[in-house]
Short mmCIF file of C-alpha atoms in Angstrom, two decimals:
data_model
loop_
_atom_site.label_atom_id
_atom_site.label_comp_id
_atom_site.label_asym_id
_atom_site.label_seq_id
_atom_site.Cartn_x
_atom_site.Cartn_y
_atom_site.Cartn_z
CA UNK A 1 97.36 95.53 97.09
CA UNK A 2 100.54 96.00 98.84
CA UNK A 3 101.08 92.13 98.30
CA UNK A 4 99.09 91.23 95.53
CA UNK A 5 99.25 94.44 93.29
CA UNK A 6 97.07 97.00 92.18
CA UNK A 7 96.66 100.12 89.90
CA UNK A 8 94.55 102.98 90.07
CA UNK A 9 93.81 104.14 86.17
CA UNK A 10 93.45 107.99 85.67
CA UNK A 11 89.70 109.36 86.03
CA UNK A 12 88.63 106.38 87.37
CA UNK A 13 86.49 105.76 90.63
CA UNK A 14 88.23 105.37 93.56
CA UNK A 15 88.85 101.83 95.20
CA UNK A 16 88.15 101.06 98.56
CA UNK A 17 90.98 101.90 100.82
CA UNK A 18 91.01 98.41 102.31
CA UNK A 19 91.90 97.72 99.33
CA UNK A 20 94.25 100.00 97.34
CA UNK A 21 95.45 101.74 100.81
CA UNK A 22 94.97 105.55 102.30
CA UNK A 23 98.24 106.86 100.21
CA UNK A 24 97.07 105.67 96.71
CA UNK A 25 93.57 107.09 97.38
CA UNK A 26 94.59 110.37 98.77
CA UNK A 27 96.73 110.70 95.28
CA UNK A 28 93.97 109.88 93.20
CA UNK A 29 92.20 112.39 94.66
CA UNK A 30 94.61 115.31 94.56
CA UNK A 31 96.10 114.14 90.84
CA UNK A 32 93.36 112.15 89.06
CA UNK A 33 95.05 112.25 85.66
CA UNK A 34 97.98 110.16 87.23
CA UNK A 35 98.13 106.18 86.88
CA UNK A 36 99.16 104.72 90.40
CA UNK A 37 100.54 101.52 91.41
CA UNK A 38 100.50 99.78 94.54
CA UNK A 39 102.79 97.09 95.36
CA UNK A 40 105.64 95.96 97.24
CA UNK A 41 107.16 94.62 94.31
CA UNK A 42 107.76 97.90 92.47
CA UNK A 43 109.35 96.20 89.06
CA UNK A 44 106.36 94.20 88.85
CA UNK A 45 104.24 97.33 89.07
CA UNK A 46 106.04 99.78 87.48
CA UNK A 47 105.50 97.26 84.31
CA UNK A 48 102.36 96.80 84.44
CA UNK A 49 100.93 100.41 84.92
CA UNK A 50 103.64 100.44 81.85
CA UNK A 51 101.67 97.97 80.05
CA UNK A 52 98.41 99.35 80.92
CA UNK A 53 98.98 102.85 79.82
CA UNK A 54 100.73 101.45 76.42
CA UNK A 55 96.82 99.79 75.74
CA UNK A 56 95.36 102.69 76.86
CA UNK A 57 97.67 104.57 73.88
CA UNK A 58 98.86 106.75 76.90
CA UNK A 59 102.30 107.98 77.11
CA UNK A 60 104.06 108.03 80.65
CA UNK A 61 106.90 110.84 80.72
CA UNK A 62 107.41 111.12 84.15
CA UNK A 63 107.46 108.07 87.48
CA UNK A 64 107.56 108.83 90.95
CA UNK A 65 108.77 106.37 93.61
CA UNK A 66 108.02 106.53 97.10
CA UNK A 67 110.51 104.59 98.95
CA UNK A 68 112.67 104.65 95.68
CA UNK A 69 115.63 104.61 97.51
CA UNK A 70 116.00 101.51 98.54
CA UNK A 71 114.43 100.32 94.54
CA UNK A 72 118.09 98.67 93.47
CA UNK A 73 115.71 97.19 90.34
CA UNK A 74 114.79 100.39 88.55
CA UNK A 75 117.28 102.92 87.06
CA UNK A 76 116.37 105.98 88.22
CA UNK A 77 117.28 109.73 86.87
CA UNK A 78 116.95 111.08 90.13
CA UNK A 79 117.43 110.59 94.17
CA UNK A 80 115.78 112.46 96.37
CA UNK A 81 116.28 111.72 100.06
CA UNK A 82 113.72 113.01 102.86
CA UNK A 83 116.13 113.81 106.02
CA UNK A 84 116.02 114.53 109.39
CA UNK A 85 117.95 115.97 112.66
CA UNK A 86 116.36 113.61 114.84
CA UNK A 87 118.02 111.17 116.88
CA UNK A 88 117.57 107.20 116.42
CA UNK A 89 115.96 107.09 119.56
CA UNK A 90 113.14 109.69 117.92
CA UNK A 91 112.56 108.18 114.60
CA UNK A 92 112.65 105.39 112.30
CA UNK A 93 116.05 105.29 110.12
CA UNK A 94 115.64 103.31 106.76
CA UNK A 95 119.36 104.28 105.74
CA UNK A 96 122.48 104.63 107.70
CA UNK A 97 124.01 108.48 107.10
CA UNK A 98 126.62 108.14 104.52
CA UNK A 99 124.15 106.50 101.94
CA UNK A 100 123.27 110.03 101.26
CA UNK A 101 126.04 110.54 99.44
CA UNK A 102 124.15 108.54 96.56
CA UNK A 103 122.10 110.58 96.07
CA UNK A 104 121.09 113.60 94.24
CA UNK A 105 119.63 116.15 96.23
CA UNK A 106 119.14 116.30 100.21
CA UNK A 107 115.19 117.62 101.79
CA UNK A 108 115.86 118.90 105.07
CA UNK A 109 112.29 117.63 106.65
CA UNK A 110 112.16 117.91 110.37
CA UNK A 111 114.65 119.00 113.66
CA UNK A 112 116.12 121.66 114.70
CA UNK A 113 119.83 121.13 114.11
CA UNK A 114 121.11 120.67 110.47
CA UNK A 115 121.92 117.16 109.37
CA UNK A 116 124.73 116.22 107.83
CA UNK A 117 124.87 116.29 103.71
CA UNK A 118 128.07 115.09 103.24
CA UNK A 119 128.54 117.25 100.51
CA UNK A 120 124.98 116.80 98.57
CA UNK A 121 123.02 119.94 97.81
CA UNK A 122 120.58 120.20 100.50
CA UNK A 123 117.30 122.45 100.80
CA UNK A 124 115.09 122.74 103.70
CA UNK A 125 111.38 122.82 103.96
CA UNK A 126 108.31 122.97 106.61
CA UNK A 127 104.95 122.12 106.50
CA UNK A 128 101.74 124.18 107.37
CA UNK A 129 98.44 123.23 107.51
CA UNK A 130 95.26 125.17 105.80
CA UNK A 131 94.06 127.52 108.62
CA UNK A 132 90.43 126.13 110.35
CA UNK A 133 88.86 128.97 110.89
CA UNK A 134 85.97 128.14 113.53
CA UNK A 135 85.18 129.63 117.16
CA UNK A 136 84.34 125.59 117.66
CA UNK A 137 86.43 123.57 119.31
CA UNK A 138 87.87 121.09 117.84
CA UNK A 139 88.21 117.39 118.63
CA UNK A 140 91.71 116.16 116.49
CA UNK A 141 92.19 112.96 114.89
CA UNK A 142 94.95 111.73 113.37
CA UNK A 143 95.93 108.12 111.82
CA UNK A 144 99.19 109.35 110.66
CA UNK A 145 103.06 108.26 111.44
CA UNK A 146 103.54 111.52 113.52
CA UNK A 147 100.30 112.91 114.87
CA UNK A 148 101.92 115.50 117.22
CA UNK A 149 103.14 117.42 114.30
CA UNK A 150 99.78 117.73 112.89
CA UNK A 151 98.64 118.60 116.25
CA UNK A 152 101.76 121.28 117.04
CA UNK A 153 100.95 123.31 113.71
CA UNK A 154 97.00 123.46 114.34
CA UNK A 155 98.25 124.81 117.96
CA UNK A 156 100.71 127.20 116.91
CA UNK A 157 98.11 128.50 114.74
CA UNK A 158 95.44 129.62 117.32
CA UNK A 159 93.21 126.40 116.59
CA UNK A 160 91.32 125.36 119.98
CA UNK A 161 91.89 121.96 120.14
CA UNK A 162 90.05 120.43 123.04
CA UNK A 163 91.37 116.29 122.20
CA UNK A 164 93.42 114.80 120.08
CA UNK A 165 92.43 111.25 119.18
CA UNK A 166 95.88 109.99 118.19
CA UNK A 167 96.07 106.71 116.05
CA UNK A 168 98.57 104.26 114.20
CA UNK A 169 99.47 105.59 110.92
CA UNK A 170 97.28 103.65 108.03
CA UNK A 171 94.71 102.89 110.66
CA UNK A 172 91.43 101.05 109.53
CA UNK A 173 88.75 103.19 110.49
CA UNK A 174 84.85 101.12 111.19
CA UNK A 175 81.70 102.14 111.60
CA UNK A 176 81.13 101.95 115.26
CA UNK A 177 83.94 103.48 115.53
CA UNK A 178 83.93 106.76 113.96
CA UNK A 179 79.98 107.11 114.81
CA UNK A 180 81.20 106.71 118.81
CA UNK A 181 83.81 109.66 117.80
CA UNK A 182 81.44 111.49 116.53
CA UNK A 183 79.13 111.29 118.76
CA UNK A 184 81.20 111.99 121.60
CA UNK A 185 82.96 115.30 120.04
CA UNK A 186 78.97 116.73 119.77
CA UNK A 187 78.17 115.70 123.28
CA UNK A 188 81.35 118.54 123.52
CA UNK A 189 79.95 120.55 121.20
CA UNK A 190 83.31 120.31 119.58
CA UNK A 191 83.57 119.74 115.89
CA UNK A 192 85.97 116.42 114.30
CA UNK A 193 89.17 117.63 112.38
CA UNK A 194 91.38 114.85 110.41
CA UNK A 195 94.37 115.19 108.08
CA UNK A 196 93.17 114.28 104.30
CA UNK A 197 95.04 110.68 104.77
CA UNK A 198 92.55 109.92 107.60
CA UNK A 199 88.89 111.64 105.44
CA UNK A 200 89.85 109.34 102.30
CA UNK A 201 88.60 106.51 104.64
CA UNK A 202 86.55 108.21 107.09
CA UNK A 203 83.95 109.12 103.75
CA UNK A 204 83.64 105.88 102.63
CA UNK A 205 81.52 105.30 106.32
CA UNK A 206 77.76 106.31 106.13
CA UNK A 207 76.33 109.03 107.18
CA UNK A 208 79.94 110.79 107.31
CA UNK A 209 80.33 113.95 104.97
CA UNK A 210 81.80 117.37 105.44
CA UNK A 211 78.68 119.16 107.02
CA UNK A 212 79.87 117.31 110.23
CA UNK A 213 84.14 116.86 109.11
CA UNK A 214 86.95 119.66 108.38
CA UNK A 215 90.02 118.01 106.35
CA UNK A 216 92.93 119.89 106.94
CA UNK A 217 96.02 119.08 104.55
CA UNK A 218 100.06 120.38 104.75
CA UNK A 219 101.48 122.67 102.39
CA UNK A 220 105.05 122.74 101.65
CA UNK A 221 106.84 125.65 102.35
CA UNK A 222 110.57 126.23 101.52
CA UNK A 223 112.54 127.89 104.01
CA UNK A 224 115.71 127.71 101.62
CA UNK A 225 116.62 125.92 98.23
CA UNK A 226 113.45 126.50 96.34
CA UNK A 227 115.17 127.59 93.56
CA UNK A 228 117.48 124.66 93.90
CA UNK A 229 115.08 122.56 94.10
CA UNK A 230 112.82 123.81 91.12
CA UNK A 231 116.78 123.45 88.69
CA UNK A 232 117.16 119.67 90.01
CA UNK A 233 113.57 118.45 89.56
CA UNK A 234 113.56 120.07 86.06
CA UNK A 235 116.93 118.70 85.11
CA UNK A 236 118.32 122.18 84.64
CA UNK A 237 122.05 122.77 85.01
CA UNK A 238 122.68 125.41 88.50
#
């Protein structure tokens, strides 16, 4: 759907992740009373969940954009940027630095060292990931873009992690493959962990179900801003 187009309507089942992708399912999931489009073109979609939900004799008050940054075709009330103290030799930079100062309101993601807001109210947050509690090892898999970080908070919170199976982010998961996995991490007597991005996929494989998978999934945590943050996403004067 990336190319073509695609919408997920609210309470509906779930398409096929080779289809509609890993993000749009995931969201479904976790907000089923939301309409999602998928599309590179996000004019074209933002129309036609428009016109979808205006048949439907829903109203839409609020739309999301991920990536909306770089959307010059929408009018937008709000810019949030996502930012990092990370070199350009450690990540992937969609913006040079002084864009920032477009925008509304800075999220201090990852790094050590404070970034550079150029003057933009900036809060910080951290991410933490529900607690497995098990005296089995695990056996980690991630498809995500940064793996290690899902790894480094399951560590720093006493999980025994025996392997971490570390893929591309949006990988397409088979059947051979994840039985072979599987199969393997018993041999171990180790039990498979995957981030919620990786089990939208990973349950649409027979004979996979959560007798024999733990999902673990990030909370945000603010470290500073929240109140910030809760006056700028409400459109309240601070």
């Amino acid at each position: 759907w990336e190319k073509t187009g695609g919408v997920v309507s609210p309470f509906s089942k779930t398409p096929l992740t080779k289809f509609c992708g890993d993000e749009a399912a995931l969201i479904h999931e976790k907000v089923p009373s939301a309409w999602v489009g998928v599309g590179q073109n996000r004019v074209k979609q933002f129309n036609k969940v428009k016109d979808l939900a205006k048949k439907n004799n829903k109203k839409i008050d609020l739309v999301i954009l991920d990536d909306g940054f770089q959307q010059l075709g929408l009018q937008k009330d709000l810019e949030i940027i996502a930012l990092t103290s990370l070199q350009k030799s450690q990540a992937f930079f969609r913006e040079w630095p002084f864009t920032v100062r477009s925008s509304d309101l800075l999220v201090w993601t990852k790094g050590h060292y404070k970034p550079r807001s150029f003057g933009v109210p900036m809060v910080q947050t951290k991410y933490k990931l529900n607690t497995v509690k098990t005296d089995t090892p695990l056996w980690l898999v991630t498809g995500v873009a940064s793996g290690d970080d899902v790894l480094n908070s399951l560590l720093a919170d006493g999980v025994h992690i025996k392997k971490h199976v570390s893929l591309p982010d949006h990988v397409l998961y088979n059947q051979p493959q994840v039985e072979k996995i599987l199969l393997e991490a018993k041999g171990q007597n180790c039990q498979i962990a995957v981030t919620g991005k990786d089990w939208v996929k990973w349950k649409e494989i027979k004979g996979v179900d959560l007798s024999n998978v733990t999902v673990v999934e990030p909370e945000v945590i603010f470290t500073s801003g929240k109140d910030l943050w809760l006056k700028t996403v409400l459109f309240q004067k601070h």
